[in-house]
Each structure stands twice: as structure tokens, then as C-alpha cells.
């Protein structure tokens, strides 16, 4: 089970840190998973924002490069998304997604609202 936290309301230019906890996932499964953060804005399709492979390769949507950082903590079974210099267009529901040996896993989402 993936559980996101850290969403909220922030003014443009502010920061938030999202965290996704993989509850009940054994270390070897967590360690070997590819992890991603998606977001879905109002009336929009879900889109990939950041990814982190099991080989520690990161990818970012162009519009968030230099502002967002994805990272993981194997001991805590968490993957975080540090979001700085937030813009109103970053508003949406953020979901974490794991592509693991046990299959695809999605969290329930956490709302991020950035005011102008």
C-alpha cells in the first residue's frame, strides 16, 4: 500500500515536500522498484512529473526541471518529491506510482494547490 502525504496550500514561490510511504513492502521489492510521481490538474490527464529508477536514474518533466527533486530512503521505504519555486500551474493531485516485482502500485493521491 502506498500512502502519500505532504500536500497542501501554498503561495507561488513557496515549497512543499511530498512523501510516499510503501507500507508492508519488503526491502528487496522496494529497492528494485522504479518510482514515479504523477500529477493530475483540474480537467487534465494524469502526467508524469518525476521518475527514479532502481538504478538511480532520474527523469523530470521539462517544466519542473531545476525546481523539483525526487529521492528515496530505502530504510524508511519512502520516496519524496521536494518541490521548490512552486507555480500555480503545479496545482493538482499528486500520485506516487511504483513499478515493482509485485506489480504496479498507486497511492491515493495528495492535493497540492498553489495560489498566484
PDB file of C-alpha atoms in Angstrom:
ATOM      1  CA  UNK A   1       0.000   0.000   0.000  1.00  0.00           C
ATOM      2  CA  UNK A   2       1.310   3.431  -0.987  1.00  0.00           C
ATOM      3  CA  UNK A   3       0.329   6.380   1.164  1.00  0.00           C
ATOM      4  CA  UNK A   4       1.147   9.955   0.125  1.00  0.00           C
ATOM      5  CA  UNK A   5       1.415  12.906   2.456  1.00  0.00           C
ATOM      6  CA  UNK A   6       2.687  16.461   2.467  1.00  0.00           C
ATOM      7  CA  UNK A   7       0.243  18.150   0.133  1.00  0.00           C
ATOM      8  CA  UNK A   8      -1.384  21.447   0.972  1.00  0.00           C
ATOM      9  CA  UNK A   9      -1.951  25.044   0.055  1.00  0.00           C
ATOM     10  CA  UNK A  10       0.995  27.320  -0.725  1.00  0.00           C
ATOM     11  CA  UNK A  11       1.595  30.661  -2.383  1.00  0.00           C
ATOM     12  CA  UNK A  12       3.517  30.901  -5.631  1.00  0.00           C
ATOM     13  CA  UNK A  13       7.241  30.747  -4.987  1.00  0.00           C
ATOM     14  CA  UNK A  14       6.808  28.541  -1.961  1.00  0.00           C
ATOM     15  CA  UNK A  15       7.898  24.960  -1.317  1.00  0.00           C
ATOM     16  CA  UNK A  16       6.318  21.665  -0.369  1.00  0.00           C
ATOM     17  CA  UNK A  17       7.742  18.211   0.224  1.00  0.00           C
ATOM     18  CA  UNK A  18       5.618  15.228  -0.692  1.00  0.00           C
ATOM     19  CA  UNK A  19       6.312  11.813   0.748  1.00  0.00           C
ATOM     20  CA  UNK A  20       5.108   8.380  -0.326  1.00  0.00           C
ATOM     21  CA  UNK A  21       5.332   5.545   2.173  1.00  0.00           C
ATOM     22  CA  UNK A  22       5.348   1.960   0.921  1.00  0.00           C
ATOM     23  CA  UNK A  23       3.622   0.192   3.763  1.00  0.00           C
ATOM     24  CA  UNK A  24       4.231  -3.515   4.068  1.00  0.00           C
ATOM     25  CA  UNK A  25       6.711  -3.644   1.187  1.00  0.00           C
ATOM     26  CA  UNK A  26       9.780  -5.740   1.804  1.00  0.00           C
ATOM     27  CA  UNK A  27      13.138  -4.094   1.286  1.00  0.00           C
ATOM     28  CA  UNK A  28      14.150  -6.100  -1.776  1.00  0.00           C
ATOM     29  CA  UNK A  29      10.921  -5.193  -3.565  1.00  0.00           C
ATOM     30  CA  UNK A  30      11.256  -1.528  -2.624  1.00  0.00           C
ATOM     31  CA  UNK A  31      14.916  -1.408  -3.594  1.00  0.00           C
ATOM     32  CA  UNK A  32      14.257  -2.899  -7.039  1.00  0.00           C
ATOM     33  CA  UNK A  33      11.219  -0.766  -7.898  1.00  0.00           C
ATOM     34  CA  UNK A  34      11.055   2.109 -10.345  1.00  0.00           C
ATOM     35  CA  UNK A  35       9.279   5.008  -8.641  1.00  0.00           C
ATOM     36  CA  UNK A  36       7.398   7.896 -10.119  1.00  0.00           C
ATOM     37  CA  UNK A  37       5.350  10.922  -9.164  1.00  0.00           C
ATOM     38  CA  UNK A  38       2.405  11.879 -11.363  1.00  0.00           C
ATOM     39  CA  UNK A  39       0.044  14.792 -11.112  1.00  0.00           C
ATOM     40  CA  UNK A  40      -3.421  15.452 -12.431  1.00  0.00           C
ATOM     41  CA  UNK A  41      -4.506  19.056 -12.763  1.00  0.00           C
ATOM     42  CA  UNK A  42      -8.146  20.167 -12.887  1.00  0.00           C
ATOM     43  CA  UNK A  43      -9.696  18.846 -16.098  1.00  0.00           C
ATOM     44  CA  UNK A  44      -6.400  17.382 -17.251  1.00  0.00           C
ATOM     45  CA  UNK A  45      -4.952  13.941 -17.774  1.00  0.00           C
ATOM     46  CA  UNK A  46      -2.542  12.455 -15.316  1.00  0.00           C
ATOM     47  CA  UNK A  47       1.043  13.264 -16.319  1.00  0.00           C
ATOM     48  CA  UNK A  48       4.462  12.091 -15.246  1.00  0.00           C
ATOM     49  CA  UNK A  49       6.311  14.703 -13.211  1.00  0.00           C
ATOM     50  CA  UNK A  50       9.389  12.856 -11.950  1.00  0.00           C
ATOM     51  CA  UNK A  51      10.829   9.356 -12.014  1.00  0.00           C
ATOM     52  CA  UNK A  52      13.566   7.458 -10.211  1.00  0.00           C
ATOM     53  CA  UNK A  53      14.668   4.061 -11.455  1.00  0.00           C
ATOM     54  CA  UNK A  54      16.094   1.305  -9.328  1.00  0.00           C
ATOM     55  CA  UNK A  55      19.405   2.203 -10.935  1.00  0.00           C
ATOM     56  CA  UNK A  56      19.140   5.740  -9.524  1.00  0.00           C
ATOM     57  CA  UNK A  57      18.436   7.398 -12.865  1.00  0.00           C
ATOM     58  CA  UNK A  58      16.149  10.409 -12.528  1.00  0.00           C
ATOM     59  CA  UNK A  59      13.843  11.972 -15.101  1.00  0.00           C
ATOM     60  CA  UNK A  60      11.757  15.117 -14.858  1.00  0.00           C
ATOM     61  CA  UNK A  61       9.047  16.831 -16.821  1.00  0.00           C
ATOM     62  CA  UNK A  62      10.643  19.809 -18.554  1.00  0.00           C
ATOM     63  CA  UNK A  63       8.533  22.340 -16.700  1.00  0.00           C
ATOM     64  CA  UNK A  64       9.749  21.153 -13.284  1.00  0.00           C
ATOM     65  CA  UNK A  65      13.441  20.663 -14.026  1.00  0.00           C
ATOM     66  CA  UNK A  66      15.575  22.618 -11.605  1.00  0.00           C
ATOM     67  CA  UNK A  67      12.637  23.051  -9.205  1.00  0.00           C
ATOM     68  CA  UNK A  68      11.624  19.512  -8.222  1.00  0.00           C
ATOM     69  CA  UNK A  69      13.820  16.727  -6.830  1.00  0.00           C
ATOM     70  CA  UNK A  70      12.840  13.086  -6.402  1.00  0.00           C
ATOM     71  CA  UNK A  71      14.646  10.949  -3.844  1.00  0.00           C
ATOM     72  CA  UNK A  72      14.133   7.771  -1.875  1.00  0.00           C
ATOM     73  CA  UNK A  73      15.035   6.345   1.502  1.00  0.00           C
ATOM     74  CA  UNK A  74      15.342   2.572   1.457  1.00  0.00           C
ATOM     75  CA  UNK A  75      15.369   2.217   5.228  1.00  0.00           C
ATOM     76  CA  UNK A  76      12.169   4.222   5.605  1.00  0.00           C
ATOM     77  CA  UNK A  77      10.552   2.791   2.456  1.00  0.00           C
ATOM     78  CA  UNK A  78       9.729   6.294   1.261  1.00  0.00           C
ATOM     79  CA  UNK A  79      10.076   8.241  -1.957  1.00  0.00           C
ATOM     80  CA  UNK A  80       9.900  12.009  -1.665  1.00  0.00           C
ATOM     81  CA  UNK A  81       9.310  14.866  -4.055  1.00  0.00           C
ATOM     82  CA  UNK A  82      10.823  18.181  -2.994  1.00  0.00           C
ATOM     83  CA  UNK A  83       9.050  20.980  -4.844  1.00  0.00           C
ATOM     84  CA  UNK A  84      10.529  24.473  -4.813  1.00  0.00           C
ATOM     85  CA  UNK A  85       9.582  27.716  -6.566  1.00  0.00           C
ATOM     86  CA  UNK A  86       6.061  26.434  -6.975  1.00  0.00           C
ATOM     87  CA  UNK A  87       3.827  27.930  -9.646  1.00  0.00           C
ATOM     88  CA  UNK A  88       0.030  27.981  -9.983  1.00  0.00           C
ATOM     89  CA  UNK A  89       0.321  25.522 -12.875  1.00  0.00           C
ATOM     90  CA  UNK A  90       1.801  22.978 -10.456  1.00  0.00           C
ATOM     91  CA  UNK A  91      -1.635  22.698  -8.858  1.00  0.00           C
ATOM     92  CA  UNK A  92      -3.145  19.233  -8.928  1.00  0.00           C
ATOM     93  CA  UNK A  93      -3.453  15.901  -7.224  1.00  0.00           C
ATOM     94  CA  UNK A  94      -0.077  14.192  -6.925  1.00  0.00           C
ATOM     95  CA  UNK A  95       0.178  10.413  -7.027  1.00  0.00           C
ATOM     96  CA  UNK A  96       3.102   8.135  -6.399  1.00  0.00           C
ATOM     97  CA  UNK A  97       3.475   5.055  -8.552  1.00  0.00           C
ATOM     98  CA  UNK A  98       5.733   2.051  -8.165  1.00  0.00           C
ATOM     99  CA  UNK A  99       6.613  -0.417 -10.900  1.00  0.00           C
ATOM    100  CA  UNK A 100       7.703  -3.285  -8.700  1.00  0.00           C
ATOM    101  CA  UNK A 101       8.280  -7.004  -8.944  1.00  0.00           C
ATOM    102  CA  UNK A 102       4.888  -7.388  -7.286  1.00  0.00           C
ATOM    103  CA  UNK A 103       3.189  -5.293  -9.987  1.00  0.00           C
ATOM    104  CA  UNK A 104       2.023  -1.707 -10.385  1.00  0.00           C
ATOM    105  CA  UNK A 105       1.102   0.178  -7.237  1.00  0.00           C
ATOM    106  CA  UNK A 106      -0.624   3.563  -6.935  1.00  0.00           C
ATOM    107  CA  UNK A 107      -1.220   5.788  -3.976  1.00  0.00           C
ATOM    108  CA  UNK A 108      -4.497   7.562  -3.278  1.00  0.00           C
ATOM    109  CA  UNK A 109      -3.117  10.998  -4.139  1.00  0.00           C
ATOM    110  CA  UNK A 110      -2.453  14.197  -2.239  1.00  0.00           C
ATOM    111  CA  UNK A 111      -3.737  17.639  -3.244  1.00  0.00           C
ATOM    112  CA  UNK A 112      -1.334  20.483  -3.965  1.00  0.00           C
ATOM    113  CA  UNK A 113      -2.772  23.941  -4.511  1.00  0.00           C
ATOM    114  CA  UNK A 114      -0.558  26.866  -5.485  1.00  0.00           C
ATOM    115  CA  UNK A 115      -2.093  30.323  -5.391  1.00  0.00           C
ATOM    116  CA  UNK A 116      -0.875  33.228  -7.501  1.00  0.00           C
TER     117      UNK A 116
END
